[in-house]
JSON list of C-alpha atoms in Angstrom, two decimals:
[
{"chain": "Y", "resi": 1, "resn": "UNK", "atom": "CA", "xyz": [10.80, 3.63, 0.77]},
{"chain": "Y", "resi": 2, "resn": "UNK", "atom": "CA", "xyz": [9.60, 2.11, 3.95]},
{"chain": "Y", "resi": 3, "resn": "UNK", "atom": "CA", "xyz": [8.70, 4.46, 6.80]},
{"chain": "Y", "resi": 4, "resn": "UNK", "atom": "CA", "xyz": [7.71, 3.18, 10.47]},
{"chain": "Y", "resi": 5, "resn": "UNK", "atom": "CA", "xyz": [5.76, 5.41, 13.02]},
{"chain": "Y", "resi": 6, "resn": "UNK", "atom": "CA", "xyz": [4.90, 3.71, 15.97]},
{"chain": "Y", "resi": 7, "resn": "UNK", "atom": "CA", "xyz": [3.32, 5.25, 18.93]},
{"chain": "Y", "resi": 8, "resn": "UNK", "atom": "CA", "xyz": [2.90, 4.38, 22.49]},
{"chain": "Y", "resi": 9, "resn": "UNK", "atom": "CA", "xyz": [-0.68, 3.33, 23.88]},
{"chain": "Y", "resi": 10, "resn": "UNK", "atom": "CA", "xyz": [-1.90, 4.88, 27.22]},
{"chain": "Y", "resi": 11, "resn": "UNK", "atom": "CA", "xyz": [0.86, 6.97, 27.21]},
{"chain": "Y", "resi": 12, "resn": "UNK", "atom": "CA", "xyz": [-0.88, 9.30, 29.59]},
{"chain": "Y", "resi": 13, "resn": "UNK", "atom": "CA", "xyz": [-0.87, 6.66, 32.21]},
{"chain": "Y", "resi": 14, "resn": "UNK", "atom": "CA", "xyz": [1.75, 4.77, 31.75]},
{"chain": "Y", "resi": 15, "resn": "UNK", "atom": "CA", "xyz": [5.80, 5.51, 31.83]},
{"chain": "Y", "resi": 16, "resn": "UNK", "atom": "CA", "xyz": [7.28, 6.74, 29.08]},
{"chain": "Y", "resi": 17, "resn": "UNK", "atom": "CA", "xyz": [8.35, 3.92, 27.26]},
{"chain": "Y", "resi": 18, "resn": "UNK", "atom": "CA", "xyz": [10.18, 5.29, 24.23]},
{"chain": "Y", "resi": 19, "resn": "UNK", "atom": "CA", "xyz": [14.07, 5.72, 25.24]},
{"chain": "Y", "resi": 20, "resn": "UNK", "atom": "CA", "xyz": [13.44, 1.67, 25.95]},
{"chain": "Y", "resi": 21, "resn": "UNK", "atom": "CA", "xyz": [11.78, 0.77, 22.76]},
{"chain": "Y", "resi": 22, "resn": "UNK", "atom": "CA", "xyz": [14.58, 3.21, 20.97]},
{"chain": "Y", "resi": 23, "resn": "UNK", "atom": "CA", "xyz": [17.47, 1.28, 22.68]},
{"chain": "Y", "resi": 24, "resn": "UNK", "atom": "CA", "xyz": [15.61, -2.00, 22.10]},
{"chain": "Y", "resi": 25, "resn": "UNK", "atom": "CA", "xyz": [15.27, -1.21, 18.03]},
{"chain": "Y", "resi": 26, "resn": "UNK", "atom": "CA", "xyz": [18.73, -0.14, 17.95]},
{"chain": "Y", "resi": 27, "resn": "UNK", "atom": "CA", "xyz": [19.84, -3.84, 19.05]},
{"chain": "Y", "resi": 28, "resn": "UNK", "atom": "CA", "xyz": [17.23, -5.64, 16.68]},
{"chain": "Y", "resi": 29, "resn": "UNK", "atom": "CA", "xyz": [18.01, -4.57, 13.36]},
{"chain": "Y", "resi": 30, "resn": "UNK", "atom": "CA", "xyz": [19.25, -2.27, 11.50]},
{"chain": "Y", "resi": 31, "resn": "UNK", "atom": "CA", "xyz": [17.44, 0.78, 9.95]},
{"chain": "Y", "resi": 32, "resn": "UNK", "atom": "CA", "xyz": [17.94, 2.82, 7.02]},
{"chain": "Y", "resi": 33, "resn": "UNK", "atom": "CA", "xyz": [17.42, 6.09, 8.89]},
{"chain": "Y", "resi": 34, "resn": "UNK", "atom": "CA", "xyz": [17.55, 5.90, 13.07]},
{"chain": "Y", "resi": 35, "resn": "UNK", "atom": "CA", "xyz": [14.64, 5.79, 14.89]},
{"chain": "Y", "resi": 36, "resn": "UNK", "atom": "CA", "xyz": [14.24, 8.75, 16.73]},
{"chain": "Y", "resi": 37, "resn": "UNK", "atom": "CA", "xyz": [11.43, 10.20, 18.54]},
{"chain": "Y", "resi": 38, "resn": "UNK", "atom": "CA", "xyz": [9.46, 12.74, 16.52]},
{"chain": "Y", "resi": 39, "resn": "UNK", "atom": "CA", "xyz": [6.92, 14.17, 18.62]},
{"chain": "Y", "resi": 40, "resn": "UNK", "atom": "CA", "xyz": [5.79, 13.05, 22.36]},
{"chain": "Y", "resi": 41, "resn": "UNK", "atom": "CA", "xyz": [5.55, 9.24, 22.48]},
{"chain": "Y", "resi": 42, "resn": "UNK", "atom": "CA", "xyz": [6.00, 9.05, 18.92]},
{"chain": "Y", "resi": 43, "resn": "UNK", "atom": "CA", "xyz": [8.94, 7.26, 17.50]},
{"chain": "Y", "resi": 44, "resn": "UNK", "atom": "CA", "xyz": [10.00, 7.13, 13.52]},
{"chain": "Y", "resi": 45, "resn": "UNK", "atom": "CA", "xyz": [12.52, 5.68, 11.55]},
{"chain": "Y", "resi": 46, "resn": "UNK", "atom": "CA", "xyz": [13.49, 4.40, 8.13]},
{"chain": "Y", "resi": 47, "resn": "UNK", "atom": "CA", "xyz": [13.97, 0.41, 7.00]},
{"chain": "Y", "resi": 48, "resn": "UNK", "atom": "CA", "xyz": [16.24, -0.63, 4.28]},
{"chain": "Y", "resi": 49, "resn": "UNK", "atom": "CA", "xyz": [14.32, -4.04, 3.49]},
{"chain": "Y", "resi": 50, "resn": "UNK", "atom": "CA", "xyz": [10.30, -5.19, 3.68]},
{"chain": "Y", "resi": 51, "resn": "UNK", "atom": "CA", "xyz": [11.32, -8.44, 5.85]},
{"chain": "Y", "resi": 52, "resn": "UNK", "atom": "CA", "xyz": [12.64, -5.62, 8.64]},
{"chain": "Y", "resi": 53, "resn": "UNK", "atom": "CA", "xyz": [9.82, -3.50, 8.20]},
{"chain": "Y", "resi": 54, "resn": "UNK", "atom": "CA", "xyz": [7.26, -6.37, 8.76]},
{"chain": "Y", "resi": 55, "resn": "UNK", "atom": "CA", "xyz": [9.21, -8.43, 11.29]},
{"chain": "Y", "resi": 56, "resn": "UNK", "atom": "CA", "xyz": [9.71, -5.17, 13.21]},
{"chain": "Y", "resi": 57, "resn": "UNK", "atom": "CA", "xyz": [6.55, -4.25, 13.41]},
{"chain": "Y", "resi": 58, "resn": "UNK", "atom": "CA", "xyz": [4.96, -7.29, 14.47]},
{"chain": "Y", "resi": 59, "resn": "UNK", "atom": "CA", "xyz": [7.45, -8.01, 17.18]},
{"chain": "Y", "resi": 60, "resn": "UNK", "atom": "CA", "xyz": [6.95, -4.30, 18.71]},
{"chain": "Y", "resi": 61, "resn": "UNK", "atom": "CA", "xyz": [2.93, -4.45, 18.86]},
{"chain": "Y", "resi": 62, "resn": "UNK", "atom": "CA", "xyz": [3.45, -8.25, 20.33]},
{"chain": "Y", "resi": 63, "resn": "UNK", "atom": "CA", "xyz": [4.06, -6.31, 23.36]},
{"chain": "Y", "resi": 64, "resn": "UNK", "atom": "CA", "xyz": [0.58, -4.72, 23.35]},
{"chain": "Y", "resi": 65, "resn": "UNK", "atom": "CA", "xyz": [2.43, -1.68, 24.61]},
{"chain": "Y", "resi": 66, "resn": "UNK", "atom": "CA", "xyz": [2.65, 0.01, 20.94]},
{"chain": "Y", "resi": 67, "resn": "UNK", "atom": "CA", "xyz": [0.63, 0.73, 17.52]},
{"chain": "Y", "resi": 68, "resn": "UNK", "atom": "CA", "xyz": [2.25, 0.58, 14.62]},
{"chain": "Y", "resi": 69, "resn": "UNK", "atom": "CA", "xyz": [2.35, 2.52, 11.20]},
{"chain": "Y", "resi": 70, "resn": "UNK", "atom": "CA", "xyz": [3.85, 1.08, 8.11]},
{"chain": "Y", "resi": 71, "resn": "UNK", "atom": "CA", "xyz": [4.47, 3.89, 5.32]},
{"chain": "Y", "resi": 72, "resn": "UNK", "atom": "CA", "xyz": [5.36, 3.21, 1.77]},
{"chain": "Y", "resi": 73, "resn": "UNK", "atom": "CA", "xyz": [5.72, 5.36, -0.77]},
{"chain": "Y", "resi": 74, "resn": "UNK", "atom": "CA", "xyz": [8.60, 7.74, -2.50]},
{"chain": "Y", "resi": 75, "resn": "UNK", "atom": "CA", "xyz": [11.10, 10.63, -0.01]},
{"chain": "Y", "resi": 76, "resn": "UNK", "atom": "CA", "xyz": [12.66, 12.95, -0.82]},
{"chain": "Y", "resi": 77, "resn": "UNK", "atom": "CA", "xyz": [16.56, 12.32, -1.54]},
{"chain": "Y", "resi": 78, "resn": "UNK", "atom": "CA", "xyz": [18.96, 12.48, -0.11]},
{"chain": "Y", "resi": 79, "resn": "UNK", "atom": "CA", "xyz": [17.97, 11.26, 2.95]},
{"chain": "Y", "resi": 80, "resn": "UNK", "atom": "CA", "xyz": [18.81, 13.70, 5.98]},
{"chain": "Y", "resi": 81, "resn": "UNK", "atom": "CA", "xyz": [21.04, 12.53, 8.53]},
{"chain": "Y", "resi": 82, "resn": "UNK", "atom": "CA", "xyz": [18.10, 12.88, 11.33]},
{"chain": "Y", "resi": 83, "resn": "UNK", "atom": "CA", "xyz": [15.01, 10.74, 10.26]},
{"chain": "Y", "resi": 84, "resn": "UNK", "atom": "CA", "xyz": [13.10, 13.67, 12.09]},
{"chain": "Y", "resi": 85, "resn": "UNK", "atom": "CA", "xyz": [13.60, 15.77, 8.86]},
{"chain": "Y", "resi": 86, "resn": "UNK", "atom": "CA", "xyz": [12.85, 13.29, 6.64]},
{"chain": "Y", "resi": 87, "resn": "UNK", "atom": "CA", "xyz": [9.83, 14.34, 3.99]},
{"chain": "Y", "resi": 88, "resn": "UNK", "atom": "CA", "xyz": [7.67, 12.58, 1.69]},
{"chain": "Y", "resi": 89, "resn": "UNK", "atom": "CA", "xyz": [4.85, 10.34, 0.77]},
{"chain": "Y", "resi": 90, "resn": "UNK", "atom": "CA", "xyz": [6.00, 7.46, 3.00]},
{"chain": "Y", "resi": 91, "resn": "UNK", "atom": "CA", "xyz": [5.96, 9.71, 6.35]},
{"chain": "Y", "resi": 92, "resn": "UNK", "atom": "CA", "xyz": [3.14, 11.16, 5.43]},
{"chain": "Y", "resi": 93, "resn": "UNK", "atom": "CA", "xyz": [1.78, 7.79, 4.70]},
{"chain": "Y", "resi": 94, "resn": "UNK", "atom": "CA", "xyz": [3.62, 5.76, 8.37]},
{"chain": "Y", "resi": 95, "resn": "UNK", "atom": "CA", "xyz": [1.70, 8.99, 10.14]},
{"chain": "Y", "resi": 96, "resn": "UNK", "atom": "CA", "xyz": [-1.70, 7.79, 8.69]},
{"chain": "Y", "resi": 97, "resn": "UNK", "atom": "CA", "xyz": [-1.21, 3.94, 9.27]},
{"chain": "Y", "resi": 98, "resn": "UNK", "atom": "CA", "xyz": [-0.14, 4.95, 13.08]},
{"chain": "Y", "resi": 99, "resn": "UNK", "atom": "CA", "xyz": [-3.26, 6.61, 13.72]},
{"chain": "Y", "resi": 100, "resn": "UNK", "atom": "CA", "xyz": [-5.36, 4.12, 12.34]},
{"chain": "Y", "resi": 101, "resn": "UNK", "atom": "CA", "xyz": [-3.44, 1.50, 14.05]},
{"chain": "Y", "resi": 102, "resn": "UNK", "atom": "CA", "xyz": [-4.55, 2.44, 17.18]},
{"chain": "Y", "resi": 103, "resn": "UNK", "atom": "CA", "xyz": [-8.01, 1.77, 16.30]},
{"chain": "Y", "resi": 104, "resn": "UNK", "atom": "CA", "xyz": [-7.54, -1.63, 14.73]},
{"chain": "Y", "resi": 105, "resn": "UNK", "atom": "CA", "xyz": [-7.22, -5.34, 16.87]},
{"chain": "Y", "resi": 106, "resn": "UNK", "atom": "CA", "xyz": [-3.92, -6.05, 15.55]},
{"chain": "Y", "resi": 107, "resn": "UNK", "atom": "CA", "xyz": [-2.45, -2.23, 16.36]},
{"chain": "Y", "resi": 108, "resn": "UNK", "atom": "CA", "xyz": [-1.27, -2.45, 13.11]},
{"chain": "Y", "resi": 109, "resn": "UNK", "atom": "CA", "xyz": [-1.64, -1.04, 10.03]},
{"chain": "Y", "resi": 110, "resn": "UNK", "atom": "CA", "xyz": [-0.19, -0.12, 6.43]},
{"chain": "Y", "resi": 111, "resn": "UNK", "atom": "CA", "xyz": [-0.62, 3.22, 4.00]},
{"chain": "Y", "resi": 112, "resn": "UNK", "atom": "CA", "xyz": [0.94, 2.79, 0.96]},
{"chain": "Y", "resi": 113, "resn": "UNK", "atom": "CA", "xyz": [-0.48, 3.32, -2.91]},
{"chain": "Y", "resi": 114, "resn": "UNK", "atom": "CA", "xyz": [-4.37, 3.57, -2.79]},
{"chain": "Y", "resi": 115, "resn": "UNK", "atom": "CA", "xyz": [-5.92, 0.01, -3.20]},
{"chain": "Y", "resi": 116, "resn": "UNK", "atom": "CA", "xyz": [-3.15, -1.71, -2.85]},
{"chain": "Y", "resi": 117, "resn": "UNK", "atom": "CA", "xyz": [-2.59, -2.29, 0.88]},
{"chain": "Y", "resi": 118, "resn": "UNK", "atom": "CA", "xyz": [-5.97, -3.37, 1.67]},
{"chain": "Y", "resi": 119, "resn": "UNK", "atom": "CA", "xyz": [-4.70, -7.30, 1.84]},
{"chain": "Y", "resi": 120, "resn": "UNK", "atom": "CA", "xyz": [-1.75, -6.81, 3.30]},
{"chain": "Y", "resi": 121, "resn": "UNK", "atom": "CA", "xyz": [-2.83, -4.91, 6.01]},
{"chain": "Y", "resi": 122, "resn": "UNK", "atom": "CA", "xyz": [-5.41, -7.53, 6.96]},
{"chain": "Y", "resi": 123, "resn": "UNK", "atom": "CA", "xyz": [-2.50, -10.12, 6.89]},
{"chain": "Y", "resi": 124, "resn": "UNK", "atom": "CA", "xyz": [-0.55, -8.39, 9.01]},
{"chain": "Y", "resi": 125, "resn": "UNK", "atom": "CA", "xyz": [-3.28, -7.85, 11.52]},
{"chain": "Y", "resi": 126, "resn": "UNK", "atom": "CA", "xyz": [-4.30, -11.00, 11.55]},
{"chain": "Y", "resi": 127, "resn": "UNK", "atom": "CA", "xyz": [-0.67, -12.48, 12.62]},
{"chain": "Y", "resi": 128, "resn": "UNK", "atom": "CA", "xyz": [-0.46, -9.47, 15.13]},
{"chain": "Y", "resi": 129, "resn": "UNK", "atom": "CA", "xyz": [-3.85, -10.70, 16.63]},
{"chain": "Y", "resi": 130, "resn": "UNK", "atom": "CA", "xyz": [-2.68, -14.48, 16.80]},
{"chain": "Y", "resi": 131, "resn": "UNK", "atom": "CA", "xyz": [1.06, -13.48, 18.42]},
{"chain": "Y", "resi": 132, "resn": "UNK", "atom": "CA", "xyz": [-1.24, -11.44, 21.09]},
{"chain": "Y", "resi": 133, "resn": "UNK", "atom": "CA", "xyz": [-3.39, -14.31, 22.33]},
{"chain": "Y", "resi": 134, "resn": "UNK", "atom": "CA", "xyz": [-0.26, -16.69, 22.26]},
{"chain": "Y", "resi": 135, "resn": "UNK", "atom": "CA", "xyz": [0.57, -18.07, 25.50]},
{"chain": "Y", "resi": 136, "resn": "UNK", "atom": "CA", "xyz": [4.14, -17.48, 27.00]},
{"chain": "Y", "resi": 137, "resn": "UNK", "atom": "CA", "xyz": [4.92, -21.38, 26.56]},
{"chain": "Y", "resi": 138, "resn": "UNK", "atom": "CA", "xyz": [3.76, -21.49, 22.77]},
{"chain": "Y", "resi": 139, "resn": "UNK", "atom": "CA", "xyz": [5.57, -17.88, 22.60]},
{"chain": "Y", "resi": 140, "resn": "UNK", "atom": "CA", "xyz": [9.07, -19.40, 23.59]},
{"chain": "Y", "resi": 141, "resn": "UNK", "atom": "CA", "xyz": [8.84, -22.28, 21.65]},
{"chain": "Y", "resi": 142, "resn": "UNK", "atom": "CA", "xyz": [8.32, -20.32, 18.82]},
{"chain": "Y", "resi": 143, "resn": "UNK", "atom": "CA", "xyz": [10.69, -18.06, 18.92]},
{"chain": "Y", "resi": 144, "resn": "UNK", "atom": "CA", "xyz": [13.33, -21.14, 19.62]},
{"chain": "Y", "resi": 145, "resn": "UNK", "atom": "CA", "xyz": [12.00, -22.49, 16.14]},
{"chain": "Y", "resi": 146, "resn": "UNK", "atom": "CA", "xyz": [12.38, -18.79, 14.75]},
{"chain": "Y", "resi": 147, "resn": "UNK", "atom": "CA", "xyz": [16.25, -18.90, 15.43]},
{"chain": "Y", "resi": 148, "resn": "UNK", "atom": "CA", "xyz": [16.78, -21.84, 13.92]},
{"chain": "Y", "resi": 149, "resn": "UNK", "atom": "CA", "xyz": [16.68, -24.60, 16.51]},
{"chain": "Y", "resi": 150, "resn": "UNK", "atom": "CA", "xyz": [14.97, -27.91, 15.85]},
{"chain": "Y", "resi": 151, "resn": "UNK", "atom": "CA", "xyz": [11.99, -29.41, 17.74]},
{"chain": "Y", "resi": 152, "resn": "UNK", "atom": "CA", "xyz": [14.10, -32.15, 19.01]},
{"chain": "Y", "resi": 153, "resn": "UNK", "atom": "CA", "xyz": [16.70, -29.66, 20.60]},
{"chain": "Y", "resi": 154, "resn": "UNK", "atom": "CA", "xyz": [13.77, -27.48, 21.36]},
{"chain": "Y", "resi": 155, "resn": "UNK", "atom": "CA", "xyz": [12.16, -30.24, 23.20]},
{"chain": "Y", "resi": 156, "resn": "UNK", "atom": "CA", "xyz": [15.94, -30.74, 25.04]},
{"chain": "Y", "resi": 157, "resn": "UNK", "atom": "CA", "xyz": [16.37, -26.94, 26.09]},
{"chain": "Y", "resi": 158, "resn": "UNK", "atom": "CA", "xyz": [13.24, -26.63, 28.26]},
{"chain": "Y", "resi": 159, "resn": "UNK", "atom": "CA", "xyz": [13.01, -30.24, 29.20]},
{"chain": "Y", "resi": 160, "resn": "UNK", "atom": "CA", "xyz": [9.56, -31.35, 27.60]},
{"chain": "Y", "resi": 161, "resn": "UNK", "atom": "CA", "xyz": [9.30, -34.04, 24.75]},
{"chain": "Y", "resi": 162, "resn": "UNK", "atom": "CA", "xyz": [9.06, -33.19, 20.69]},
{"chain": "Y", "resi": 163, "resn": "UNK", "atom": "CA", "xyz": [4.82, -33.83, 21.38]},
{"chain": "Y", "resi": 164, "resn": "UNK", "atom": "CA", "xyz": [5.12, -31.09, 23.22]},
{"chain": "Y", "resi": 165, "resn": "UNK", "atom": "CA", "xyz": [7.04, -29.07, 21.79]},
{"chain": "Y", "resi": 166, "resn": "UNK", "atom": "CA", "xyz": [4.94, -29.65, 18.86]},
{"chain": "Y", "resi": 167, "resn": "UNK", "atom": "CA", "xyz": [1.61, -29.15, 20.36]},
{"chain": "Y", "resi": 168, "resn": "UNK", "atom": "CA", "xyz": [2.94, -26.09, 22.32]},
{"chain": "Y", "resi": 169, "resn": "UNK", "atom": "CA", "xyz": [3.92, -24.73, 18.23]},
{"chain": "Y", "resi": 170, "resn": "UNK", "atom": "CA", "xyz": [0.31, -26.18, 16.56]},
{"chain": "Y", "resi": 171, "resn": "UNK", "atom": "CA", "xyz": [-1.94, -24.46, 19.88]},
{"chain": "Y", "resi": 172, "resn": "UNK", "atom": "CA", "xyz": [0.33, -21.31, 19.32]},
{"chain": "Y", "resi": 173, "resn": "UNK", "atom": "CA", "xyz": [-0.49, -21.18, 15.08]},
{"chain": "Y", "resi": 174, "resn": "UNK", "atom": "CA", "xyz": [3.27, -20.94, 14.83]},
{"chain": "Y", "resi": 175, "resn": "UNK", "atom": "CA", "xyz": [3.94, -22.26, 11.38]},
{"chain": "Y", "resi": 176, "resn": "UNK", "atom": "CA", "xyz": [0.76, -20.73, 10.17]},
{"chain": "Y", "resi": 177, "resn": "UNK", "atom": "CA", "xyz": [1.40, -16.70, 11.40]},
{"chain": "Y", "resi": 178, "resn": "UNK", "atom": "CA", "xyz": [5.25, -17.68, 9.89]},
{"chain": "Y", "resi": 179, "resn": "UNK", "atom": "CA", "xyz": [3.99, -18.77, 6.44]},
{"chain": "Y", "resi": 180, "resn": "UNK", "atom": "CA", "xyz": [1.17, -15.78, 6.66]},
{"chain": "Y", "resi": 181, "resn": "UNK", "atom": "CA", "xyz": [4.27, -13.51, 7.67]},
{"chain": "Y", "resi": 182, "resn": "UNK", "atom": "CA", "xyz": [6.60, -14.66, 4.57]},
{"chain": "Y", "resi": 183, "resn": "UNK", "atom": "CA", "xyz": [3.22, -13.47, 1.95]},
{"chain": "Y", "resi": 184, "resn": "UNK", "atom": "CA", "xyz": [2.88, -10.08, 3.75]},
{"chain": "Y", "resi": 185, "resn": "UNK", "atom": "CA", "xyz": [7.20, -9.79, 3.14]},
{"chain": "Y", "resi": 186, "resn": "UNK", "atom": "CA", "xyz": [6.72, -10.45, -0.41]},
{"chain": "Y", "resi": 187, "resn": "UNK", "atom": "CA", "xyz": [3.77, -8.46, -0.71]},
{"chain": "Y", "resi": 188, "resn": "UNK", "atom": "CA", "xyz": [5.46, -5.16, 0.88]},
{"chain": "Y", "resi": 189, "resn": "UNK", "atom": "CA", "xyz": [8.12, -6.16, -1.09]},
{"chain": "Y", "resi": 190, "resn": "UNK", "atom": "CA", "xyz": [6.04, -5.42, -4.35]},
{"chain": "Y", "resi": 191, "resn": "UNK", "atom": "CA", "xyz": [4.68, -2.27, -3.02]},
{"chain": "Y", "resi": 192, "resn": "UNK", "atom": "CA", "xyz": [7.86, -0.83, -2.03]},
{"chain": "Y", "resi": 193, "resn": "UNK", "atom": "CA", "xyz": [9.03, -1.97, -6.05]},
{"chain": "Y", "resi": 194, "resn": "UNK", "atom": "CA", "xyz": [11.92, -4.60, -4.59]},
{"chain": "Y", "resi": 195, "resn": "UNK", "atom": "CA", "xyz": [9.89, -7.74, -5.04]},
{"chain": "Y", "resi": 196, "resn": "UNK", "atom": "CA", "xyz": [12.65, -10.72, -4.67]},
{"chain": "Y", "resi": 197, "resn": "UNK", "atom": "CA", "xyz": [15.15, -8.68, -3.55]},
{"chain": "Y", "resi": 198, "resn": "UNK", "atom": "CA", "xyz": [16.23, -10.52, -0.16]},
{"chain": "Y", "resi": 199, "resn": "UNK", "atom": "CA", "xyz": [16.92, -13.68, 0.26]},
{"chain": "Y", "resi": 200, "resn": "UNK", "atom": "CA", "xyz": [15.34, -15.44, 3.95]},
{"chain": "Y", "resi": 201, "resn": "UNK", "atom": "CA", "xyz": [15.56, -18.35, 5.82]},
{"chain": "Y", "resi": 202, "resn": "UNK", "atom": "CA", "xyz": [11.56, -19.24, 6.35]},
{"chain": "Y", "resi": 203, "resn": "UNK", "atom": "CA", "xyz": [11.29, -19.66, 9.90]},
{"chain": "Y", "resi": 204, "resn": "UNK", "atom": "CA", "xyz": [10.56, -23.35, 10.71]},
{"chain": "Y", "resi": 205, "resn": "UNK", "atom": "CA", "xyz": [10.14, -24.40, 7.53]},
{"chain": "Y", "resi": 206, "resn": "UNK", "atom": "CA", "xyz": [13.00, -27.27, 8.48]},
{"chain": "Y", "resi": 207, "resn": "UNK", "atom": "CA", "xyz": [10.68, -28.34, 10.68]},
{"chain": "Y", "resi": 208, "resn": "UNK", "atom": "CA", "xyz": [8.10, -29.64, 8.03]},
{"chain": "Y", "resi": 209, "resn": "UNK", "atom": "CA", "xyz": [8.63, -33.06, 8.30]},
{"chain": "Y", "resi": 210, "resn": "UNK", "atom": "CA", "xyz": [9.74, -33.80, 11.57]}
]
C-alpha cells in the first residue's frame, strides 16, 4: 500500500495552506483513501497506483511550499472510511519519510522495506531538485509537452519557434527528470509488489525525434 504524508514548511509563519492543497489534491487525482488532515499542517492520504503516488508528490514539493513522505508497506484491512484511522506499516512508514523530507534538498523522501528505497529515494530527489531550479518559461513548456501537445503546437500556443521551445525543454532537463520519473514509477511499483501493473503514456516521449 502506498501512504502519502506531506507537511507544510514554515507553517508557523506562513498561512495555513492545507484546506488549499486538500482542495487542490482532490482535483488532481484520485486517491485510494481521501486526504485529510491528520494533525496541524499535516495532511495524509492513500494512492491506488505508484505513477499517482510519485507524480503527486513531485508536483506538490515543486511548489517549495511542502515536504513530502512516501510510505510503503502492508495496512491493515479493510481500509476505514477516514484515512485518519488508517493503521499500519505504510503510515508508520509516510510519517518517517515526512520528517526526513524536511531535511533533504528535494523535500522528498521514501520509507518503505529496509534497503530497498535507498535508490529510489535519491531519484526522486534528484527530479524534485531539477523541477525547483526550473525557470517559469522551461516550467510551462514542460508541462505543455506533459499533456500531450507537440513542440510544433507548443511553439504555436505561446508564440516562440520549435528552437525555442526546444531549448526552453533541453535548459529545463525536461525529457531527462521525465525518463528519471518513469524508473522511480516502476521502481515503487516493485516495492509496493504491482510491478507492470499500469499502463502510461511517457511524457514527451513523441517528441523524440522531432
Amino acid at each position: 500500500m502506498l501512504v502519502l504524508t506531506i507537511d507544510q514548511r514554515h507553517s508557523r509563519s506562513s498561512p495555513d495552506l492545507v484546506g488549499e492543497l486538500i482542495d487542490w489534491i482532490d482535483g488532481a487525482c484520485e486517491a485510494l483513501r481521501p486526504f485529510e488532515r491528520t494533525a496541524g499542517d499535516e495532511v495524509q492520504g492513500v494512492l491506488p497506483t505508484a505513477e499517482s503516488a510519485v507524480q503527486l508528490a513531485l508536483d506538490i514539493v515543486k511548489s517549495g511550499e511542502w515536504s513530502v513522505g512516501i510510505g510503503v508497506g502492508a495496512v491493515e484491512e479493510p481500509l476505514p472510511a477516514q484515512t485518519r484511522a488508517g493503521r499500519g506499516e505504510a503510515f508508520e512508514r509516510a510519517r518517517d519519510a515526512v520528517e526526513r523530507a524536511k531535511t533533504s534538498s528535494g523535500r522528498v523522501a521514501v520509507t518503505g522495506p529496509p534497503l530497498e528505497t535507498e535508490r529510489l529515494e535519491a531519484e526522486l530527489q534528484m527530479i524534485a531538485a531539477v523541477n525547483l531550479r526550473r525557470t517559469k518559461t522551461s516550467e510551462e513548456a514542460g508541462q505543455m509537452i506533459r499533456s500531450g501537445m507537440t513542440q510544433q503546437e507548443v511553439a504555436v500556443k505561446l508564440g516562440i519557434s520549435q528552437q525555442a521551445v526546444s531549448s526552453r525543454l533541453s535548459s529545463g532537463l525536461w525529457y531527462e527528470t521525465q525518463r528519471l520519473t518513469e524508473s522511480a514509477i516502476r521502481a515503487l511499483e516493485e516495492l509496493d509488489g504491482t510491478p507492470g501493473g499500469r499502463q502510461r503514456q511517457p511524457a514527451g516521449r513523441r517528441e523524440a525525434n522531432q
